[in-house]
Structures are given as C-alpha cells and as structure tokens.
Coordinates of C-alpha atoms and ligand atoms in Angstrom, one line a residue:
M18 CA -78.6 66.3 -95.1
P19 CA -79.1 67.7 -98.6
A20 CA -77.8 65.4 -101.3
V21 CA -75.4 68.0 -102.8
P22 CA -73.1 66.2 -105.3
V23 CA -69.8 67.2 -103.6
W24 CA -67.6 64.6 -105.3
P25 CA -67.5 66.3 -108.7
L26 CA -66.2 69.4 -107.0
V27 CA -63.7 67.6 -104.7
R28 CA -62.2 65.1 -107.2
P29 CA -60.3 67.5 -109.5
P30 CA -58.2 69.2 -106.8
L31 CA -57.7 65.9 -105.0
F32 CA -56.5 64.3 -108.3
R33 CA -54.0 67.2 -108.8
L34 CA -52.3 66.0 -105.7
D35 CA -49.9 63.1 -105.4
P36 CA -52.1 59.9 -104.9
E37 CA -50.7 59.2 -101.5
A38 CA -51.2 62.8 -100.3
A39 CA -54.8 62.6 -101.6
H40 CA -55.3 59.3 -99.7
G41 CA -54.0 61.1 -96.6
I42 CA -56.7 63.8 -97.0
A43 CA -59.4 61.2 -97.5
M44 CA -58.3 59.5 -94.3
R45 CA -58.2 62.8 -92.4
S46 CA -61.7 63.6 -93.7
L47 CA -63.0 60.2 -92.5
R48 CA -61.5 60.7 -89.1
A49 CA -63.0 64.2 -88.9
V50 CA -66.4 62.7 -89.7
Q51 CA -66.2 60.0 -87.1
A52 CA -65.1 62.5 -84.5
V53 CA -68.5 64.1 -84.8
P54 CA -71.0 61.3 -84.2
P55 CA -74.1 63.2 -85.5
L56 CA -72.3 64.0 -88.7
A57 CA -71.3 60.3 -89.1
A58 CA -74.9 59.3 -88.4
A59 CA -76.2 61.8 -91.0
L60 CA -73.7 60.5 -93.6
R61 CA -74.6 56.9 -92.9
R62 CA -78.3 57.7 -93.4
R63 CA -77.3 59.1 -96.8
F64 CA -75.0 56.4 -97.9
L65 CA -76.3 53.2 -96.3
V66 CA -78.9 51.5 -98.5
D67 CA -81.5 50.2 -96.0
A68 CA -83.0 47.1 -97.6
P69 CA -83.7 43.7 -96.0
A70 CA -83.1 42.1 -99.4
L71 CA -79.4 43.0 -99.1
E72 CA -78.9 41.7 -95.6
R73 CA -77.4 38.4 -94.6
T74 CA -75.4 36.6 -91.9
L75 CA -71.8 36.0 -92.5
F76 CA -69.0 35.2 -90.1
G77 CA -71.8 34.9 -87.5
R78 CA -72.7 38.6 -87.8
E79 CA -75.4 40.5 -89.6
L80 CA -74.1 42.2 -92.7
L81 CA -76.3 45.1 -93.9
N82 CA -75.1 44.6 -97.5
P83 CA -72.6 42.5 -99.4
V84 CA -70.2 45.3 -100.2
G85 CA -67.0 45.5 -98.1
L86 CA -63.9 47.7 -98.1
A87 CA -60.8 45.8 -99.3
A88 CA -57.6 45.6 -97.3
G89 CA -55.0 48.4 -97.6
F90 CA -57.3 51.4 -97.5
D91 CA -57.4 51.7 -93.7
K92 CA -54.3 49.7 -92.8
D93 CA -54.2 50.9 -89.2
A94 CA -57.9 50.8 -88.4
V95 CA -57.9 54.6 -87.8
A96 CA -61.2 55.4 -89.7
V97 CA -63.5 52.4 -89.2
R98 CA -66.4 54.5 -87.9
G99 CA -66.0 57.0 -90.7
L100 CA -65.9 54.1 -93.2
A101 CA -69.1 52.7 -91.7
A102 CA -70.7 56.0 -92.5
L103 CA -70.0 55.4 -96.2
G104 CA -72.5 52.5 -96.1
F105 CA -70.2 49.5 -96.3
G106 CA -71.4 46.1 -95.2
C107 CA -68.1 45.4 -93.6
V108 CA -64.5 46.6 -93.5
E109 CA -61.2 44.8 -93.8
I110 CA -58.3 46.6 -92.1
G111 CA -54.6 45.9 -92.6
T112 CA -52.4 44.5 -93.8
V113 CA -50.9 44.5 -90.3
T114 CA -47.4 43.1 -89.6
P115 CA -46.0 42.2 -86.2
Q116 CA -43.6 45.1 -86.1
P117 CA -44.4 48.6 -87.4
Q118 CA -43.1 49.1 -90.9
A119 CA -42.4 52.2 -93.1
G120 CA -43.0 50.4 -96.4
N121 CA -41.2 51.1 -99.7
P122 CA -39.7 54.5 -100.6
R123 CA -42.1 57.0 -102.2
P124 CA -43.4 57.5 -104.8
R125 CA -45.1 54.1 -104.5
L126 CA -48.7 54.8 -105.7
F127 CA -49.7 55.8 -109.2
R128 CA -53.0 56.6 -110.9
Y129 CA -54.0 55.6 -114.4
S130 CA -57.1 57.7 -114.6
A131 CA -58.1 56.9 -118.2
D132 CA -58.2 53.2 -117.1
A133 CA -59.7 53.8 -113.7
S134 CA -56.7 51.8 -112.3
L135 CA -53.9 52.2 -109.8
Q136 CA -50.5 50.7 -109.3
N137 CA -49.0 50.4 -105.9
A138 CA -45.9 49.2 -104.2
M139 CA -46.7 50.3 -100.7
G140 CA -44.9 47.4 -99.1
F141 CA -47.1 46.9 -96.0
N142 CA -46.6 50.3 -94.4
N143 CA -48.5 50.0 -91.1
A144 CA -48.4 50.9 -87.4
G145 CA -47.7 47.3 -86.3
L146 CA -49.5 44.7 -84.2
A147 CA -49.4 46.5 -80.8
E148 CA -50.8 49.8 -82.0
V149 CA -53.5 48.4 -84.2
R150 CA -54.6 45.9 -81.6
A151 CA -55.0 48.8 -79.1
R152 CA -57.0 50.8 -81.6
L153 CA -59.3 47.8 -82.3
A154 CA -59.8 47.3 -78.6
R155 CA -60.9 50.9 -78.3
L156 CA -63.3 50.5 -81.2
H157 CA -65.1 47.7 -79.6
P158 CA -68.0 47.1 -80.2
A159 CA -67.4 48.0 -83.9
P160 CA -70.3 49.6 -85.7
L161 CA -70.0 46.9 -88.5
P162 CA -68.2 43.6 -89.0
V163 CA -64.4 44.0 -89.2
G164 CA -61.9 41.7 -90.7
V165 CA -58.1 41.9 -90.0
N166 CA -55.7 41.2 -92.8
V167 CA -52.3 40.1 -91.6
G168 CA -48.9 39.6 -93.2
K169 CA -45.3 39.0 -92.3
N170 CA -42.7 41.8 -91.8
K171 CA -40.4 42.5 -94.8
D172 CA -37.3 41.5 -92.8
T173 CA -38.7 38.3 -91.4
P174 CA -36.9 35.4 -93.1
P175 CA -39.0 32.7 -94.7
E176 CA -38.4 30.2 -92.0
A177 CA -39.8 32.6 -89.4
A178 CA -42.9 33.6 -91.5
L179 CA -45.1 31.1 -89.8
A180 CA -44.3 32.6 -86.4
D181 CA -45.3 36.1 -87.7
Y182 CA -48.7 34.9 -88.8
E183 CA -49.3 32.9 -85.6
A184 CA -48.5 36.0 -83.4
L185 CA -50.8 38.1 -85.5
I186 CA -53.7 35.6 -85.4
R187 CA -53.3 35.2 -81.7
A188 CA -53.3 39.0 -81.2
F189 CA -56.3 39.8 -83.3
A190 CA -58.6 36.8 -83.0
G191 CA -60.6 38.2 -80.1
L192 CA -61.0 41.6 -81.7
C193 CA -62.4 41.0 -85.1
D194 CA -65.0 39.0 -87.0
Y195 CA -62.7 37.3 -89.4
L196 CA -59.0 37.2 -90.3
V197 CA -57.3 37.1 -93.7
V198 CA -53.8 35.7 -94.1
N199 CA -52.2 37.7 -96.9
V200 CA -49.7 35.6 -98.9
S201 CA -50.3 37.4 -102.1
S202 CA -49.0 41.0 -102.0
P203 CA -46.5 41.5 -104.8
N204 CA -44.6 44.2 -102.7
T205 CA -43.0 42.1 -100.0
P206 CA -40.1 40.2 -101.5
G207 CA -40.7 36.4 -101.2
L208 CA -44.2 36.8 -99.9
R209 CA -45.9 35.1 -102.8
D210 CA -43.5 32.1 -102.4
L211 CA -45.7 31.4 -99.3
Q212 CA -48.5 30.5 -101.7
N213 CA -47.4 26.9 -101.6
E214 CA -49.1 23.8 -100.4
V215 CA -46.7 23.0 -97.5
F216 CA -46.8 26.5 -96.0
L217 CA -50.5 26.9 -96.4
R218 CA -51.2 23.6 -94.8
S219 CA -49.1 24.3 -91.7
L220 CA -50.3 27.9 -91.5
L221 CA -54.0 26.9 -91.5
R222 CA -53.5 23.9 -89.2
S223 CA -51.8 26.2 -86.7
A224 CA -54.3 29.0 -87.2
T225 CA -57.3 26.7 -86.5
G226 CA -55.5 25.6 -83.3
I227 CA -55.2 29.2 -82.2
T228 CA -58.7 30.5 -82.9
D229 CA -62.1 29.4 -84.0
R230 CA -62.7 32.7 -85.7
P231 CA -62.9 32.3 -89.5
V232 CA -59.4 32.5 -91.2
L233 CA -59.4 33.2 -94.9
V234 CA -56.6 33.1 -97.4
K235 CA -56.0 36.0 -99.9
I236 CA -54.6 34.8 -103.2
A237 CA -52.9 36.5 -106.1
P238 CA -54.5 36.7 -109.6
D239 CA -51.1 35.8 -111.2
L240 CA -51.3 32.1 -110.4
E241 CA -52.2 29.6 -113.2
L242 CA -55.9 28.9 -112.8
A243 CA -55.4 25.3 -111.9
E244 CA -52.8 26.2 -109.4
A245 CA -55.0 28.9 -107.8
V246 CA -57.8 26.3 -107.5
R247 CA -55.5 23.7 -106.1
L248 CA -54.0 26.0 -103.4
A249 CA -57.4 27.3 -102.5
E250 CA -58.6 23.8 -102.0
V251 CA -55.6 22.8 -100.0
A252 CA -56.1 25.8 -97.7
V253 CA -59.8 25.0 -97.2
D254 CA -59.1 21.3 -96.6
A255 CA -56.5 22.4 -94.0
G256 CA -59.1 24.5 -92.2
A257 CA -59.4 27.9 -94.0
A258 CA -62.9 29.3 -93.7
G259 CA -62.7 30.9 -97.1
I260 CA -60.8 32.5 -99.9
V261 CA -60.3 36.1 -100.8
A262 CA -59.6 36.4 -104.6
T263 CA -57.8 38.5 -105.6
N264 CA -54.9 40.8 -104.7
T265 CA -53.3 43.1 -107.2
T266 CA -51.6 41.8 -110.4
N267 CA -48.1 42.3 -111.7
D268 CA -49.2 41.3 -115.2
Y269 CA -48.1 44.6 -116.8
A270 CA -49.4 43.5 -120.2
L271 CA -52.8 44.5 -118.9
L272 CA -51.9 48.2 -118.9
P273 CA -49.6 49.6 -121.6
G274 CA -47.7 52.4 -119.8
A275 CA -47.6 50.6 -116.4
R276 CA -44.4 51.2 -114.6
H277 CA -42.3 48.0 -114.5
F278 CA -41.1 48.4 -111.0
G279 CA -42.9 45.6 -109.2
G280 CA -46.0 47.3 -108.0
G281 CA -49.4 45.7 -108.3
L282 CA -52.2 46.9 -110.6
S283 CA -55.7 47.2 -109.4
G284 CA -59.0 48.6 -110.7
R285 CA -60.6 48.2 -114.1
V286 CA -57.6 46.6 -115.8
L287 CA -57.7 43.8 -113.2
Q288 CA -61.4 43.1 -113.5
E289 CA -61.5 40.2 -115.9
K290 CA -58.4 38.6 -114.6
S291 CA -59.6 38.7 -111.1
F292 CA -63.0 37.4 -112.1
R293 CA -61.5 34.5 -113.9
V294 CA -59.5 33.4 -110.9
F295 CA -62.5 33.9 -108.6
D296 CA -64.8 32.0 -110.9
A297 CA -62.4 29.1 -111.1
V298 CA -62.0 28.9 -107.4
A299 CA -65.8 29.3 -106.8
R300 CA -66.6 26.4 -109.3
R301 CA -64.6 24.2 -107.0
L302 CA -65.4 25.6 -103.6
F303 CA -68.9 27.1 -103.7
G304 CA -70.8 25.7 -100.8
R305 CA -67.7 24.6 -99.0
A306 CA -66.1 27.9 -98.1
V307 CA -66.8 31.6 -97.7
L308 CA -65.9 33.2 -101.0
V309 CA -64.9 36.9 -101.2
S310 CA -64.4 38.5 -104.7
V311 CA -62.3 41.6 -105.1
G312 CA -60.5 43.1 -108.1
G313 CA -61.9 45.7 -110.5
I314 CA -65.4 45.9 -109.0
G315 CA -66.9 49.4 -109.6
S316 CA -70.6 48.9 -110.4
G317 CA -73.6 47.0 -109.3
A318 CA -73.5 44.9 -112.5
E319 CA -70.0 43.7 -111.7
A320 CA -70.9 43.1 -108.1
Y321 CA -73.9 41.1 -109.2
R322 CA -71.8 39.0 -111.6
R323 CA -69.5 38.1 -108.7
L324 CA -72.3 37.3 -106.4
R325 CA -74.0 35.1 -109.0
A326 CA -70.6 33.4 -109.5
G327 CA -70.7 32.5 -105.8
A328 CA -69.3 35.4 -103.9
D329 CA -70.6 35.8 -100.3
L330 CA -69.1 39.3 -100.2
V331 CA -67.5 41.6 -102.7
Q332 CA -64.9 44.2 -101.8
V333 CA -63.8 47.5 -103.4
Y334 CA -60.8 49.7 -103.2
T335 CA -59.7 51.3 -106.5
A336 CA -63.3 52.2 -107.6
L337 CA -63.7 54.1 -104.3
V338 CA -60.7 56.3 -105.3
Y339 CA -62.2 57.1 -108.7
Q340 CA -65.9 57.2 -107.9
G341 CA -65.9 58.7 -104.4
P342 CA -68.0 58.2 -101.3
S343 CA -71.3 57.4 -103.0
L344 CA -69.8 54.3 -104.6
V345 CA -71.2 51.8 -102.1
R346 CA -74.7 53.3 -102.2
R347 CA -74.6 53.2 -106.0
I348 CA -73.5 49.6 -106.1
N349 CA -76.2 48.5 -103.6
E350 CA -79.0 50.5 -105.4
E351 CA -77.9 48.8 -108.7
L352 CA -77.9 45.4 -107.0
L353 CA -81.5 46.0 -105.8
E354 CA -82.5 46.9 -109.3
L355 CA -80.9 43.8 -110.8
M356 CA -82.5 41.6 -108.2
E357 CA -85.9 43.1 -108.9
R358 CA -85.4 42.6 -112.6
D359 CA -84.6 38.9 -112.0
G360 CA -87.3 38.4 -109.4
A361 CA -84.8 37.7 -106.6
K362 CA -86.2 38.6 -103.2
S363 CA -83.0 38.0 -101.1
L364 CA -79.2 37.7 -101.6
G365 CA -79.6 34.0 -100.9
E366 CA -81.3 33.7 -104.3
V367 CA -78.5 35.5 -106.0
I368 CA -75.4 34.1 -104.5
G369 CA -74.1 31.2 -106.5
A370 CA -77.1 31.3 -109.0
D371 CA -74.6 30.7 -111.8
R372 CA -73.0 27.7 -110.2
Ligands
FMN29 C1 -52.9 51.4 -102.5 C2 -53.3 50.0 -102.3 C3 -52.8 49.3 -101.1 C4 -53.2 48.0 -100.9 N1 -52.8 47.4 -99.7 C5 -53.2 46.1 -99.5 C6 -52.8 45.5 -98.3 O1 -52.2 46.0 -97.4 N2 -53.2 44.2 -98.1 C7 -54.0 43.5 -99.0 O2 -54.3 42.3 -98.8 N3 -54.4 44.1 -100.2 C8 -54.0 45.4 -100.4 N4 -54.4 46.0 -101.6 C9 -55.2 45.2 -102.6 C10 -56.7 45.4 -102.4 O3 -57.1 45.0 -101.2 C11 -57.4 44.6 -103.5 O4 -57.2 43.3 -103.4 C12 -57.0 45.1 -104.9 O5 -56.7 46.4 -105.0 C13 -58.0 44.7 -106.0 O6 -59.2 45.4 -105.7 P1 -59.6 46.8 -106.5 O7 -59.4 46.6 -108.0 O8 -61.0 47.0 -106.1 O9 -58.7 47.8 -106.0 C14 -54.0 47.3 -101.8 C15 -54.5 48.0 -103.0 C16 -54.1 49.3 -103.2 C17 -54.6 50.0 -104.4

C-alpha cells in the first residue's frame, strides 16, 4: 500500500465535527477496515514496526511492541482487529460495567487543540457485561493481547461496588490477557472514594480468589504522591499484578479555559503530572509489579522516559486523536532510534534503566 499521508487531509474535516461524532467516524472506519481482512493486513504491514528489539513477554503473551491503546477508546470491544492493524502491542477495552449504561448527557467530550488535550465526562457509556463478553468470545483468538478494564455501574451503591467488580472479573477472566479494576475515573460519582486501603484490599483478595489472570489497578493522578504510592503498594501486597498510572485529572489549573464541570483532562496537559505519579509508584514497586504508564504520551521520547522509569508498557489515547493512525509506528520508530543511540539491544535493557 502506498504511504500516502492521508491524515493531514482527514484531520481538518474531522476536527470540524463534534469530538464524539468524530470518534464515531473513527470507530466506523476501524470496523470497516477489520471487515476486509486483506485491508487490515495491508494496514498492519504499514503501521506495525517489525523489530525483535521491541518485543517482549508480558502477561504470559508475546507483545510485539510496548505501545498499548488506553481504556475508553474502544469501550465495547467493537474494533479490536482494526486497532491491531494500527500497530499496537496490545489493546485495553472498556471500561465495562455489569449493566449497559448510557453515560452522562452530551456534550461530554471537548478538544483543546492548542494544548493537544481533551476533557471528557463520558461516565462509562458502554454496552454492558453480557454484550461485551459475547463480543470478546467471538474475537477469540484475539490478534493481539487484550486487557479488559472494569468499573461499577453509576447507580450501584458503594456497599454493592465489590459485587460489581467480582461479577465483571468472573465474566472476563477467561476471555482476556489481563484485567484492570478502574477506581479512578472522575466521572462516576463516588468512584474515586474506592481508592482506599480497605476497599482495595478486599477487592484484590477477592479477585485473586476468582482468577489467576493478572489484575491491575488503575489509579488517579490527583492523589497526593505519598498516598498514590501507599495505595499502589497496598493493592500489590493484596495480590494486584500491577498498577496502571494514570487516569485523567480534574486539576483544572493545568489548563486555563478548562470547563469546570467535573470532566477529566488528558493529553499534553496531563503529561508531567502523570509522569510524577508513575515515577513515584515505580520507585517503590519496580521489580515487584507490572507497571503501565499512561497520560500525555505522544512521542517516542516520552514513551522512552516512561520505560526507563520502569514502565513495562505505555498506553496512549489523546495523542492518537491529535496525531492520527501513524502515531504508534512513529513512537516505535523513535524508540528504536533512542535505543540505538544508547546502545540498548532489547527493551529489557531500557525498562527501569533509571531506577
Ligand atoms: C474520551 C475518553 C474516555 C476515556 N474512558 C476511559 C474509561 O472508560 N476507562 C478508563 O480507565 N480510562 C478512560 N479514559 C482515560 C484514558 O484511558 C487515559 O488514562 C487518559 O486519557 C490519559 O491518557 P492520554 O493522555 O494518553 O489520553 C478515557 C479518556 C478519554 C480521553
């Protein structure tokens, strides 16, 4: 397939649309791609960086590169094959809740293009456990490692939250490579209150009784650093296989002009804050847990910084919106250049090099 730069032509009209409508078009395009396997294969040849130096084993599976798609892009697992064609090393679907949920009223997603950032208050809009489980079962065997991110329904009271997570873990454990318990979205009232020692301990003890698949905990960037580290350690001590840091932030001071309506900021404005939280967690847990860094990553240099700080995997979302489908290839090519510059022959020599 000729490497015509399509994105510069596609982005302007897409960006004239409401962000959620644009996302809908992106998802329909990915579904169209995956419906034509030779097209998906051709795109994959174009976007997947084929380099043994980027490969490694994680969650008991071969990852072709350390760049994953963050949760929330493909909440219902409708486009996993299309996303594989964009060259990702793995994909995290969800957040999935037990019951289907419409999410918050629109508009609930906003662009801040000058800052390459987004603000969202989606509120876990998703098709629900039964439908997503059926879809994942049909996907089997998935073309790349798949994680499932799970969360409680909005109208589930706090005392029933544990049961929501247990039902989700039970349903998805056999259909994915890893699970993420999301207790850090700012858009479900009370959800972040679950980021406490008592809840995390009982959740992880229960989860490890249900499955031996890796269960990770996704944390917010808005915790005090010491608190983030303490909670991450509590989770790992209670059986979490790892930590995903971070979710979006509601620190609106990071973006003058942000809407003060409760939605979370992502993208470039989140980069340093997310790095600081990840770095603090990694200092404590590197070597003891799988560490996933997400938040404001949009270049190979930033991905490299996270890997050196101890990330086993980096994830992207907002940069994909701004930079388009060649983002993953670009990050991986830059990673290879940086590794060559530093004389690193494999990711194993990069990950945690700064620890
Ligand atoms: C529109 C949107 C929806 C999101 N939905 C979810 C979600 O359902 N579950 C989740 O754990 N994170 C969700 N996230 C957070 C991302 O997974 C990621 O943690 C965050 O955006 C920071 O990464 P980024 O700066 O690369 O976007 C969402 C982010 C955006 C922008």
